Amino acid sequence: MAGGAAPGASKNAALLYFIKAFVGPGCLSLPLAFQNAGLELGLVTLLTLAVGVTLNLRTLVLCKRYYNTNDAPPTPGGRVHKTTTYADVAERALGKYGRMLVEVLVHIVQLGVCAVYFDFFGENMRALLPRKEREHIGVRLLALCIFPVYGSLALLKSVKGLAKFAALANALIFLAIGIVLFSAAAAMRQDASTSRQYAVAKPATLPLFFGTVVYSFEGVCNMLPVENALRHADDVWPILYGGMSVVVACYATVGAFCYAAWPDVQSGSITAEIASHDHASSLEAAGPVVANVCTVVAVIFTFPIQLFPSMELLEASFFFRERKRRRRHLVSTEDGVELRRPSYVKKHSDVHSADDVGNPMHAADDECAGDDELDEVKTSSPVVKRPSVTPLLETPDTSTPETPTSTNPLTKDEAKSDPEFDNLVDVELAKRREPANTEVGEPVSPRAVPEATAKRKVMTWPRVFFRLGVVLGTFLAAVAVPDLGALIALLGALTGSILSLIAPALINRKCPREKGGWECVADGMTILIGVIGGTLGTY
């Protein structure tokens, strides 16, 4: 989910956003997850993971508040950064590598979801084809057909114009879930006399269930933005506990209820599964077909919403990175006023010798010979003569010439107000097309880089190819794992286990806030579950 709750959002608006962040197309893969775990073992594992994720969300909020109360030390530039995001909390607790890990995993999740959307489209479109055509047309071919559409959406300059379509996509997902639940109830009522052979527990394939469920908890990164946007900070607790209760109830209902209705589910999208079934009448088939179409349209509209957060950050790294500003000084030379770096000023500001001991150039100003005698100074060591370079107003004690050729020193205030001196400075800056500083003695910045917002309005060819390359990468990932259920389980085990379970527990261990004794046990269990589940699910 891109974006966040509006600043000063009410509790109801924030709760709605929180639920939407967790309930998306991934929820439609839960029936297959229960098919991999069994009904009872799946419910127990789902509730266990939900409790662990809820405690970790609570941990992130408390750690973020602690770090905001105890401000971070200012950066070398003097700025103090507030802790507002998951990555900020990770940096304060785990260091810069913790921040890098969280940001990389978030990128993988965002782009991985885009890869899942290729398979979602392929699975659901294939289910709408006649049975004979399904044997000849695979998911990979249908994913290739949607590539031009996804590529075109990736070239949009902004997703602000898609806000209404994003709201429509959310409504279509909830409509599809409602139709699926209604169809499941009808199937169970119709076959009430038939004994259903669903498994109670399947420990061998439980890691697949783990990966799919953790993938569905992708909304963990939205917890802190929701808390930041609230009018009243204390409203976060009813939103957290109430919202997670609704989310877990939705997961359990869709997963367990649909698995009980269709124990032989094989597709990673339950809408594609029920649309491919044979139906007694066209009216009976209308509901599953509508749910399938809703899922397809929602996935198409949601693709750029998922892609753009990572796309903009990647573009900022490759195309809009500001040059590192190097400090430079205004100096007076024999040829006029010039801009020089500190290393140049230090190197050329006096006469250096092979042996500085006894060198009059390194004596105090009042002990040095006169200006006319300096050139004739001889020492026991060979002297290398350097051009005279005098920093202008570097320190209050530094003598500055009235003009580059004058020997009458000016005070700092006189130098600022001297018209001839100002003209020389302006001429030198104009040669380099550099803005003049308000103070003559300030370091002059390099040429200003155009604002990032202005540059982003221009879609250059390198940016076009870069964006299409990112979309192509997600497509190739989907082609490499054309099984939708396996791709979702892999993505969840690889990234979700760290973001949802392991990283928050580690942050809580490193954060010096006051903690209860039970939190140590909870963090240890959460880390253990995340490591074991993530390892087995990835393997």
Coordinates of C-alpha atoms in Angstrom, one line a residue:
M1 CA 0.0 0.0 0.0
A2 CA 1.3 3.3 -0.9
G3 CA 0.6 6.5 0.9
G4 CA -0.8 6.7 4.3
A5 CA -3.6 8.1 6.5
A6 CA -4.1 11.8 6.2
P7 CA -2.4 14.1 8.7
G8 CA -4.7 14.6 11.7
A9 CA -6.7 11.6 10.7
S10 CA -9.6 10.4 12.9
K11 CA -9.5 7.1 14.6
N12 CA -12.1 5.6 12.2
A13 CA -10.2 6.7 9.1
A14 CA -6.9 5.4 10.5
L15 CA -8.5 2.1 11.4
L16 CA -9.9 1.7 7.9
Y17 CA -6.5 2.4 6.3
F18 CA -4.9 0.0 8.7
I19 CA -7.2 -2.8 7.7
K20 CA -6.9 -2.1 4.0
A21 CA -3.1 -2.3 4.4
F22 CA -3.4 -5.9 5.5
V23 CA -6.4 -7.2 3.6
G24 CA -5.4 -7.3 -0.1
P25 CA -5.1 -9.7 -3.0
G26 CA -2.7 -11.8 -0.8
C27 CA -5.7 -12.8 1.3
L28 CA -7.1 -14.7 -1.6
S29 CA -4.1 -17.2 -1.4
L30 CA -5.0 -18.3 2.2
P31 CA -7.2 -21.2 1.2
L32 CA -4.2 -22.8 -0.5
A33 CA -2.2 -22.1 2.7
F34 CA -4.7 -24.1 4.8
Q35 CA -4.6 -26.9 2.2
N36 CA -0.9 -27.1 2.9
A37 CA -1.3 -27.0 6.7
G38 CA -4.6 -28.7 7.5
L39 CA -7.6 -27.1 9.1
E40 CA -6.8 -27.3 12.8
L41 CA -3.0 -26.9 12.6
G42 CA -3.5 -24.0 10.2
L43 CA -5.8 -22.2 12.6
V44 CA -3.4 -22.7 15.6
T45 CA -0.4 -21.5 13.5
L46 CA -2.4 -18.5 12.2
L47 CA -3.4 -17.3 15.7
T48 CA 0.2 -17.8 17.0
L49 CA 1.7 -15.7 14.2
A50 CA -1.0 -13.1 14.6
V51 CA -0.1 -12.7 18.3
G52 CA 3.6 -12.4 17.5
V53 CA 3.0 -9.8 14.8
T54 CA 0.7 -7.8 17.1
L55 CA 3.3 -7.7 19.8
N56 CA 5.9 -6.7 17.3
L57 CA 3.8 -3.8 16.1
R58 CA 3.3 -2.7 19.7
T59 CA 7.1 -2.9 20.1
L60 CA 7.7 -0.7 17.1
V61 CA 5.4 2.0 18.4
L62 CA 6.9 2.0 21.9
C63 CA 10.5 2.0 20.6
K64 CA 9.7 4.9 18.2
R65 CA 8.2 6.9 21.1
Y66 CA 11.2 6.2 23.3
Y67 CA 13.7 7.3 20.6
N68 CA 11.6 10.5 19.9
T69 CA 11.7 11.3 23.6
N70 CA 15.5 10.8 23.6
D71 CA 16.4 12.7 20.5
A72 CA 19.2 11.4 18.2
P73 CA 22.5 13.3 18.2
P74 CA 22.7 15.9 15.5
T75 CA 24.3 15.0 12.2
P76 CA 27.5 16.7 11.1
G77 CA 25.4 19.3 9.3
G78 CA 23.7 20.1 12.6
R79 CA 20.3 18.6 11.7
V80 CA 18.3 16.4 14.1
H81 CA 16.3 13.7 12.5
K82 CA 13.1 12.6 14.1
T83 CA 12.3 8.9 14.3
T84 CA 9.1 8.3 12.2
T85 CA 9.5 5.2 10.1
Y86 CA 10.4 1.5 10.6
A87 CA 13.8 2.2 9.0
D88 CA 14.4 5.1 11.4
V89 CA 13.7 2.9 14.4
A90 CA 16.0 0.1 13.0
E91 CA 18.8 2.6 12.5
R92 CA 18.5 3.9 16.1
A93 CA 18.5 0.4 17.6
L94 CA 20.6 -1.6 15.2
G95 CA 22.8 1.0 13.5
K96 CA 23.1 1.9 9.8
Y97 CA 23.2 -1.7 8.7
G98 CA 19.9 -2.3 10.4
R99 CA 18.4 0.5 8.4
M100 CA 19.9 -0.8 5.2
L101 CA 18.5 -4.3 5.9
V102 CA 15.0 -3.0 6.5
E103 CA 15.1 -0.7 3.4
V104 CA 16.4 -3.5 1.2
L105 CA 13.7 -5.9 2.5
V106 CA 11.0 -3.4 1.9
H107 CA 12.2 -2.9 -1.7
I108 CA 12.2 -6.7 -2.2
V109 CA 8.7 -7.0 -0.7
Q110 CA 7.3 -4.1 -2.9
L111 CA 8.9 -5.5 -6.1
G112 CA 8.0 -9.0 -5.1
V113 CA 4.4 -8.1 -4.8
C114 CA 4.6 -6.7 -8.3
A115 CA 6.0 -10.1 -9.5
V116 CA 3.1 -11.8 -7.7
Y117 CA 0.7 -9.6 -9.6
F118 CA 1.9 -11.0 -12.9
D119 CA 1.0 -14.5 -11.7
F120 CA -2.3 -13.3 -10.2
F121 CA -3.3 -11.9 -13.6
G122 CA -2.2 -15.1 -15.4
E123 CA -4.0 -17.4 -13.0
N124 CA -7.2 -15.5 -13.0
M125 CA -7.3 -14.9 -16.7
R126 CA -6.6 -18.5 -17.4
A127 CA -9.5 -19.6 -15.3
L128 CA -11.8 -17.5 -17.5
L129 CA -10.8 -19.3 -20.6
P130 CA -12.8 -22.4 -21.9
R131 CA -11.5 -25.6 -20.5
K132 CA -10.0 -26.7 -23.9
E133 CA -8.1 -23.5 -24.2
R134 CA -6.5 -23.8 -20.8
E135 CA -4.5 -26.8 -21.9
H136 CA -2.7 -24.7 -24.5
I137 CA -2.3 -21.4 -22.8
G138 CA -0.2 -21.2 -19.7
V139 CA 0.3 -18.6 -17.0
R140 CA 3.6 -17.4 -18.5
L141 CA 2.0 -16.4 -21.8
L142 CA -0.8 -14.5 -20.1
A143 CA 1.7 -12.8 -17.9
L144 CA 3.5 -11.7 -21.0
C145 CA 0.3 -10.3 -22.4
I146 CA -0.2 -8.0 -19.4
F147 CA 3.5 -6.7 -19.5
P148 CA 2.7 -3.8 -21.9
V149 CA -0.1 -2.6 -19.6
Y150 CA 2.1 -2.8 -16.5
G151 CA 5.0 -1.2 -18.4
S152 CA 2.7 1.7 -19.4
L153 CA 1.5 2.2 -15.9
A154 CA 5.1 2.3 -14.7
L155 CA 5.8 5.3 -17.0
L156 CA 3.3 7.5 -15.2
K157 CA 5.0 10.6 -13.7
S158 CA 2.9 10.2 -10.5
V159 CA 0.3 8.0 -9.0
K160 CA -1.7 10.9 -7.5
G161 CA -4.1 10.6 -10.4
L162 CA -4.7 7.0 -9.6
A163 CA -6.1 7.7 -6.1
K164 CA -9.7 7.1 -7.2
F165 CA -8.7 3.9 -9.0
A166 CA -6.8 2.7 -5.9
A167 CA -10.0 3.2 -3.8
L168 CA -11.9 1.3 -6.5
A169 CA -9.3 -1.5 -6.4
N170 CA -9.8 -1.9 -2.6
A171 CA -13.6 -2.0 -3.0
L172 CA -13.3 -4.7 -5.7
I173 CA -11.0 -6.8 -3.5
F174 CA -13.6 -6.7 -0.7
L175 CA -16.3 -7.4 -3.2
A176 CA -14.4 -10.4 -4.5
I177 CA -13.9 -11.7 -0.9
G178 CA -17.6 -11.4 -0.2
I179 CA -18.5 -13.3 -3.4
V180 CA -16.0 -16.0 -2.5
L181 CA -17.5 -16.4 1.0
F182 CA -21.0 -16.5 -0.4
S183 CA -20.0 -19.2 -2.9
A184 CA -18.3 -21.2 -0.1
A185 CA -21.4 -21.1 2.0
A186 CA -23.6 -22.2 -1.0
A187 CA -21.2 -25.1 -1.8
M188 CA -21.2 -26.3 1.8
R189 CA -25.0 -26.1 2.0
Q190 CA -25.5 -27.8 -1.3
D191 CA -23.2 -30.7 -0.3
A192 CA -24.1 -30.9 3.3
S193 CA -24.9 -34.6 3.1
T194 CA -21.5 -35.4 1.6
S195 CA -18.7 -36.0 4.1
R196 CA -15.7 -33.7 3.2
Q197 CA -12.2 -35.2 3.4
Y198 CA -10.2 -32.2 4.6
A199 CA -6.9 -32.8 6.6
V200 CA -6.6 -31.9 10.2
A201 CA -2.8 -31.3 10.1
K202 CA 0.0 -31.5 7.5
P203 CA 3.3 -30.9 9.3
A204 CA 5.4 -31.7 6.2
T205 CA 4.1 -28.8 4.2
L206 CA 3.6 -26.4 7.1
P207 CA 6.5 -24.1 6.0
L208 CA 4.4 -23.3 2.9
F209 CA 1.6 -22.2 5.1
F210 CA 4.0 -20.1 7.2
G211 CA 5.3 -18.3 4.1
T212 CA 1.9 -17.5 2.7
V213 CA 0.5 -16.2 6.0
V214 CA 3.6 -14.0 6.7
Y215 CA 3.3 -12.7 3.2
S216 CA -0.3 -11.6 4.0
F217 CA 1.1 -9.6 7.0
E218 CA 2.8 -7.2 4.6
G219 CA 1.2 -4.2 6.2
V220 CA 3.6 -4.1 9.2
C221 CA 5.5 -1.2 7.6
N222 CA 2.3 0.9 7.7
M223 CA 1.9 0.8 11.5
L224 CA 4.2 3.8 12.2
P225 CA 2.7 6.0 9.4
V226 CA -0.7 5.4 10.9
E227 CA 0.5 6.3 14.4
N228 CA 2.1 9.4 13.0
A229 CA -1.0 10.6 11.3
L230 CA -3.4 10.3 14.3
R231 CA -4.8 13.4 15.9
H232 CA -4.5 11.7 19.3
A233 CA -1.5 9.4 19.8
D234 CA -3.3 7.2 22.4
D235 CA -5.8 6.1 19.7
V236 CA -3.1 3.9 18.2
W237 CA -3.8 1.1 20.8
P238 CA -7.5 0.5 19.9
I239 CA -6.6 0.7 16.2
L240 CA -3.8 -1.8 16.7
Y241 CA -5.7 -4.4 18.7
G242 CA -9.1 -3.8 17.1
G243 CA -7.6 -3.7 13.6
M244 CA -5.6 -6.9 14.0
S245 CA -8.6 -8.7 15.4
V246 CA -10.6 -7.8 12.3
V247 CA -7.6 -8.8 10.0
V248 CA -7.1 -12.2 11.7
A249 CA -10.8 -12.9 11.6
C250 CA -10.9 -12.1 7.9
Y251 CA -7.8 -14.4 7.3
A252 CA -9.3 -17.2 9.3
T253 CA -12.7 -16.9 7.6
V254 CA -11.4 -16.8 4.1
G255 CA -8.7 -19.4 4.6
A256 CA -10.5 -22.0 6.8
F257 CA -14.0 -21.5 5.4
C258 CA -12.9 -21.8 1.8
Y259 CA -10.7 -24.8 2.5
A260 CA -13.6 -26.5 4.3
A261 CA -15.8 -25.8 1.2
W262 CA -13.1 -26.9 -1.4
P263 CA -10.6 -29.2 0.3
D264 CA -8.9 -29.9 -3.1
V265 CA -7.9 -26.3 -3.8
Q266 CA -4.8 -26.1 -5.9
S267 CA -4.6 -22.5 -7.1
G268 CA -2.9 -19.6 -5.3
S269 CA -5.9 -17.4 -6.0
I270 CA -9.2 -18.8 -4.7
T271 CA -11.2 -16.7 -7.2
A272 CA -9.3 -18.5 -10.1
E273 CA -10.0 -21.8 -8.4
I274 CA -13.8 -21.4 -8.1
A275 CA -14.1 -19.8 -11.6
S276 CA -12.5 -22.9 -13.2
H277 CA -15.0 -25.3 -11.6
D278 CA -17.9 -26.7 -13.6
H279 CA -21.2 -25.2 -12.7
A280 CA -24.7 -26.5 -13.1
S281 CA -26.0 -23.3 -14.6
S282 CA -24.8 -20.0 -16.0
L283 CA -26.4 -18.2 -13.1
E284 CA -24.4 -20.3 -10.6
A285 CA -21.2 -19.5 -12.5
A286 CA -21.9 -15.7 -12.6
G287 CA -20.7 -15.1 -9.1
P288 CA -17.2 -16.7 -9.4
V289 CA -16.7 -15.1 -12.8
V290 CA -17.5 -11.6 -11.3
A291 CA -15.2 -12.3 -8.4
N292 CA -12.4 -13.2 -10.9
V293 CA -12.9 -10.1 -13.0
C294 CA -12.9 -8.0 -9.9
T295 CA -9.6 -9.5 -8.8
V296 CA -8.0 -8.9 -12.3
V297 CA -9.1 -5.3 -12.4
A298 CA -8.0 -4.7 -8.8
V299 CA -4.6 -6.2 -9.5
I300 CA -4.0 -4.0 -12.5
F301 CA -4.9 -0.8 -10.7
T302 CA -2.9 -1.8 -7.6
F303 CA 0.3 -2.6 -9.6
P304 CA 1.6 1.0 -9.9
I305 CA 0.6 1.7 -6.3
Q306 CA 2.9 -1.1 -5.2
L307 CA 5.7 -0.2 -7.7
F308 CA 6.1 3.5 -7.2
P309 CA 7.4 3.7 -3.7
S310 CA 10.4 1.5 -4.6
M311 CA 10.7 3.0 -8.0
E312 CA 11.0 6.6 -6.7
L313 CA 13.6 5.6 -4.1
L314 CA 15.7 3.8 -6.7
E315 CA 15.4 6.7 -9.2
A316 CA 16.5 9.1 -6.4
S317 CA 19.6 7.0 -6.0
F318 CA 20.5 6.8 -9.7
F319 CA 19.1 10.0 -11.3
F320 CA 18.5 12.6 -8.6
R321 CA 21.4 12.2 -6.2
E322 CA 22.8 15.6 -5.2
R323 CA 26.5 16.2 -5.6
K324 CA 28.4 16.3 -2.4
R325 CA 29.0 20.0 -1.6
R326 CA 32.7 20.8 -1.1
R327 CA 33.7 23.7 1.0
R328 CA 35.6 26.4 -0.9
H329 CA 37.0 29.7 0.1
L330 CA 37.3 33.1 -1.6
V331 CA 40.9 33.9 -1.9
S332 CA 43.0 36.8 -3.2
T333 CA 45.8 35.9 -5.7
E334 CA 48.0 37.9 -7.9
D335 CA 45.5 37.4 -10.8
G336 CA 42.4 38.4 -8.8
V337 CA 39.8 36.9 -6.6
E338 CA 39.3 33.1 -7.0
L339 CA 37.5 30.3 -5.4
R340 CA 39.8 27.7 -3.9
R341 CA 39.3 24.5 -1.8
P342 CA 40.8 24.5 1.7
S343 CA 43.5 22.0 0.6
Y344 CA 44.7 24.5 -2.1
V345 CA 44.7 27.4 0.4
K346 CA 46.7 25.4 2.9
K347 CA 49.2 24.2 0.3
H348 CA 49.8 27.6 -1.4
S349 CA 49.3 30.1 1.5
D350 CA 53.0 30.4 2.4
V351 CA 56.6 29.3 1.5
H352 CA 57.4 25.7 2.4
S353 CA 60.9 24.3 2.9
A354 CA 62.3 20.9 3.4
D355 CA 63.1 21.8 7.0
D356 CA 60.6 24.1 8.6
V357 CA 62.7 24.5 11.7
G358 CA 64.1 28.1 11.7
N359 CA 62.2 29.1 8.6
P360 CA 61.1 32.7 9.0
M361 CA 57.9 32.0 7.1
H362 CA 56.7 29.9 10.0
A363 CA 57.5 32.6 12.6
A364 CA 55.0 34.9 14.2
D365 CA 53.8 37.8 12.2
D366 CA 55.6 40.4 14.4
E367 CA 58.8 38.5 14.1
C368 CA 58.9 38.1 10.4
A369 CA 61.0 40.3 8.1
G370 CA 59.5 43.0 6.0
D371 CA 57.6 42.3 2.9
D372 CA 60.5 43.4 0.7
E373 CA 62.9 41.1 2.5
L374 CA 60.8 38.0 2.5
D375 CA 61.8 37.1 -1.0
E376 CA 65.4 37.2 -0.1
V377 CA 65.2 35.0 2.9
K378 CA 67.6 32.1 2.7
T379 CA 67.8 29.1 5.0
S380 CA 70.1 26.1 5.3
S381 CA 67.6 24.0 3.4
P382 CA 66.4 24.6 -0.2
V383 CA 63.2 26.7 -0.4
V384 CA 60.4 26.1 -2.8
K385 CA 58.7 29.4 -3.6
R386 CA 54.9 29.3 -3.9
P387 CA 52.5 31.9 -5.4
S388 CA 51.0 34.2 -2.7
V389 CA 47.5 33.1 -1.9
T390 CA 45.7 34.8 0.9
P391 CA 42.3 33.6 2.2
L392 CA 39.8 36.4 2.4
L393 CA 38.2 36.8 5.8
E394 CA 38.9 33.2 6.8
T395 CA 39.4 34.2 10.5
P396 CA 38.9 37.6 12.2
D397 CA 42.7 37.9 12.6
T398 CA 43.5 37.3 9.0
S399 CA 44.6 40.4 7.1
T400 CA 42.8 41.0 3.8
P401 CA 43.8 43.3 1.0
E402 CA 41.5 46.1 -0.1
T403 CA 42.1 44.9 -3.7
P404 CA 44.1 42.0 -5.1
T405 CA 47.0 44.3 -5.7
S406 CA 46.7 46.5 -2.6
T407 CA 48.8 46.1 0.5
N408 CA 46.4 48.0 2.8
P409 CA 44.5 45.5 5.0
L410 CA 40.8 45.8 5.6
T411 CA 38.8 44.7 8.6
K412 CA 36.1 42.1 8.1
D413 CA 33.3 44.7 8.2
E414 CA 35.1 47.1 5.8
A415 CA 35.7 44.3 3.4
K416 CA 32.0 43.5 3.3
S417 CA 31.1 47.1 2.5
D418 CA 33.9 47.9 0.0
P419 CA 32.3 48.3 -3.4
E420 CA 35.4 47.5 -5.4
F421 CA 36.0 44.3 -3.4
D422 CA 32.3 43.3 -4.0
N423 CA 32.6 43.9 -7.7
L424 CA 35.7 41.6 -7.9
V425 CA 33.8 38.9 -6.0
D426 CA 30.7 39.2 -8.2
V427 CA 32.9 39.0 -11.4
E428 CA 34.6 35.9 -10.1
L429 CA 31.3 34.3 -9.2
A430 CA 29.8 35.2 -12.5
K431 CA 32.6 33.5 -14.3
R432 CA 31.6 30.2 -12.6
R433 CA 27.8 30.9 -12.7
E434 CA 27.7 30.5 -8.9
P435 CA 25.3 32.3 -6.5
A436 CA 27.0 34.9 -4.3
N437 CA 26.8 34.2 -0.5
T438 CA 25.2 36.7 1.8
E439 CA 28.4 36.8 3.7
V440 CA 31.7 37.3 1.9
G441 CA 33.5 35.0 4.3
E442 CA 31.0 32.1 3.9
P443 CA 32.1 29.0 2.0
V444 CA 30.8 29.2 -1.5
S445 CA 28.6 26.3 -2.6
P446 CA 28.9 24.6 -5.9
R447 CA 26.5 25.2 -8.7
A448 CA 23.0 24.5 -7.4
V449 CA 21.5 21.3 -8.5
P450 CA 18.0 21.7 -10.0
E451 CA 15.2 20.7 -7.6
A452 CA 14.3 17.1 -7.7
T453 CA 10.6 17.8 -8.2
A454 CA 11.4 19.8 -11.3
K455 CA 13.7 17.1 -12.7
R456 CA 11.1 14.4 -12.0
K457 CA 8.6 16.2 -14.3
V458 CA 10.9 15.3 -17.3
M459 CA 10.7 11.7 -18.3
T460 CA 14.0 11.2 -20.0
W461 CA 14.9 8.2 -22.0
P462 CA 17.2 6.8 -19.4
R463 CA 14.4 6.9 -16.9
V464 CA 12.0 5.2 -19.3
F465 CA 14.4 2.4 -19.9
F466 CA 15.2 2.1 -16.2
R467 CA 11.5 1.8 -15.3
L468 CA 10.8 -0.7 -18.0
G469 CA 13.9 -2.6 -16.8
V470 CA 12.5 -2.8 -13.3
V471 CA 9.1 -4.1 -14.6
L472 CA 11.0 -6.6 -16.8
G473 CA 12.8 -7.8 -13.7
T474 CA 9.6 -8.4 -11.8
F475 CA 8.2 -10.2 -14.9
L476 CA 11.2 -12.5 -15.1
A477 CA 10.9 -13.3 -11.4
A478 CA 7.2 -14.3 -12.0
V479 CA 8.2 -16.4 -15.0
A480 CA 10.9 -18.1 -13.0
V481 CA 8.3 -19.2 -10.4
P482 CA 5.0 -19.5 -12.4
D483 CA 3.3 -21.3 -9.5
L484 CA 1.5 -18.4 -7.7
G485 CA 1.2 -20.3 -4.4
A486 CA 4.9 -21.1 -4.4
L487 CA 6.0 -17.6 -5.3
I488 CA 3.9 -16.1 -2.5
A489 CA 5.2 -18.6 0.1
L490 CA 8.8 -17.9 -1.0
L491 CA 8.4 -14.2 -0.8
G492 CA 6.8 -14.4 2.6
A493 CA 9.4 -16.7 4.0
L494 CA 12.3 -14.7 2.6
T495 CA 11.3 -11.2 3.6
G496 CA 8.2 -11.3 5.8
S497 CA 9.8 -13.5 8.4
I498 CA 12.4 -10.8 9.0
L499 CA 10.2 -7.7 8.7
S500 CA 7.3 -9.1 10.7
L501 CA 8.9 -11.3 13.3
I502 CA 12.7 -11.2 13.6
A503 CA 13.6 -7.5 13.1
P504 CA 11.1 -6.0 15.6
A505 CA 12.1 -8.4 18.3
L506 CA 15.8 -7.6 17.8
I507 CA 15.0 -3.9 17.9
N508 CA 13.1 -4.4 21.2
R509 CA 16.2 -6.2 22.6
K510 CA 18.5 -3.3 21.7
C511 CA 16.2 -0.5 22.7
P512 CA 17.1 0.7 26.2
R513 CA 13.5 1.5 27.2
E514 CA 11.9 -0.2 30.2
K515 CA 10.6 -3.6 29.4
G516 CA 8.7 -6.3 31.3
G517 CA 10.2 -9.7 32.0
W518 CA 7.7 -11.4 29.7
E519 CA 8.9 -9.4 26.7
C520 CA 12.3 -11.2 26.8
V521 CA 10.5 -14.5 26.5
A522 CA 8.2 -13.2 23.8
D523 CA 11.0 -11.8 21.8
G524 CA 13.0 -15.0 22.0
M525 CA 10.1 -17.1 20.9
T526 CA 9.3 -14.7 18.0
I527 CA 12.9 -14.7 16.8
L528 CA 13.0 -18.5 17.0
I529 CA 9.7 -18.9 15.0
G530 CA 10.9 -16.4 12.4
V531 CA 14.3 -18.1 11.9
I532 CA 12.9 -21.6 11.7
G533 CA 9.9 -20.8 9.6
G534 CA 11.9 -18.5 7.3
T535 CA 14.7 -21.0 6.8
L536 CA 12.3 -24.0 6.1
G537 CA 10.0 -21.9 3.9
T538 CA 12.9 -20.5 1.8
Y539 CA 14.4 -24.0 1.5

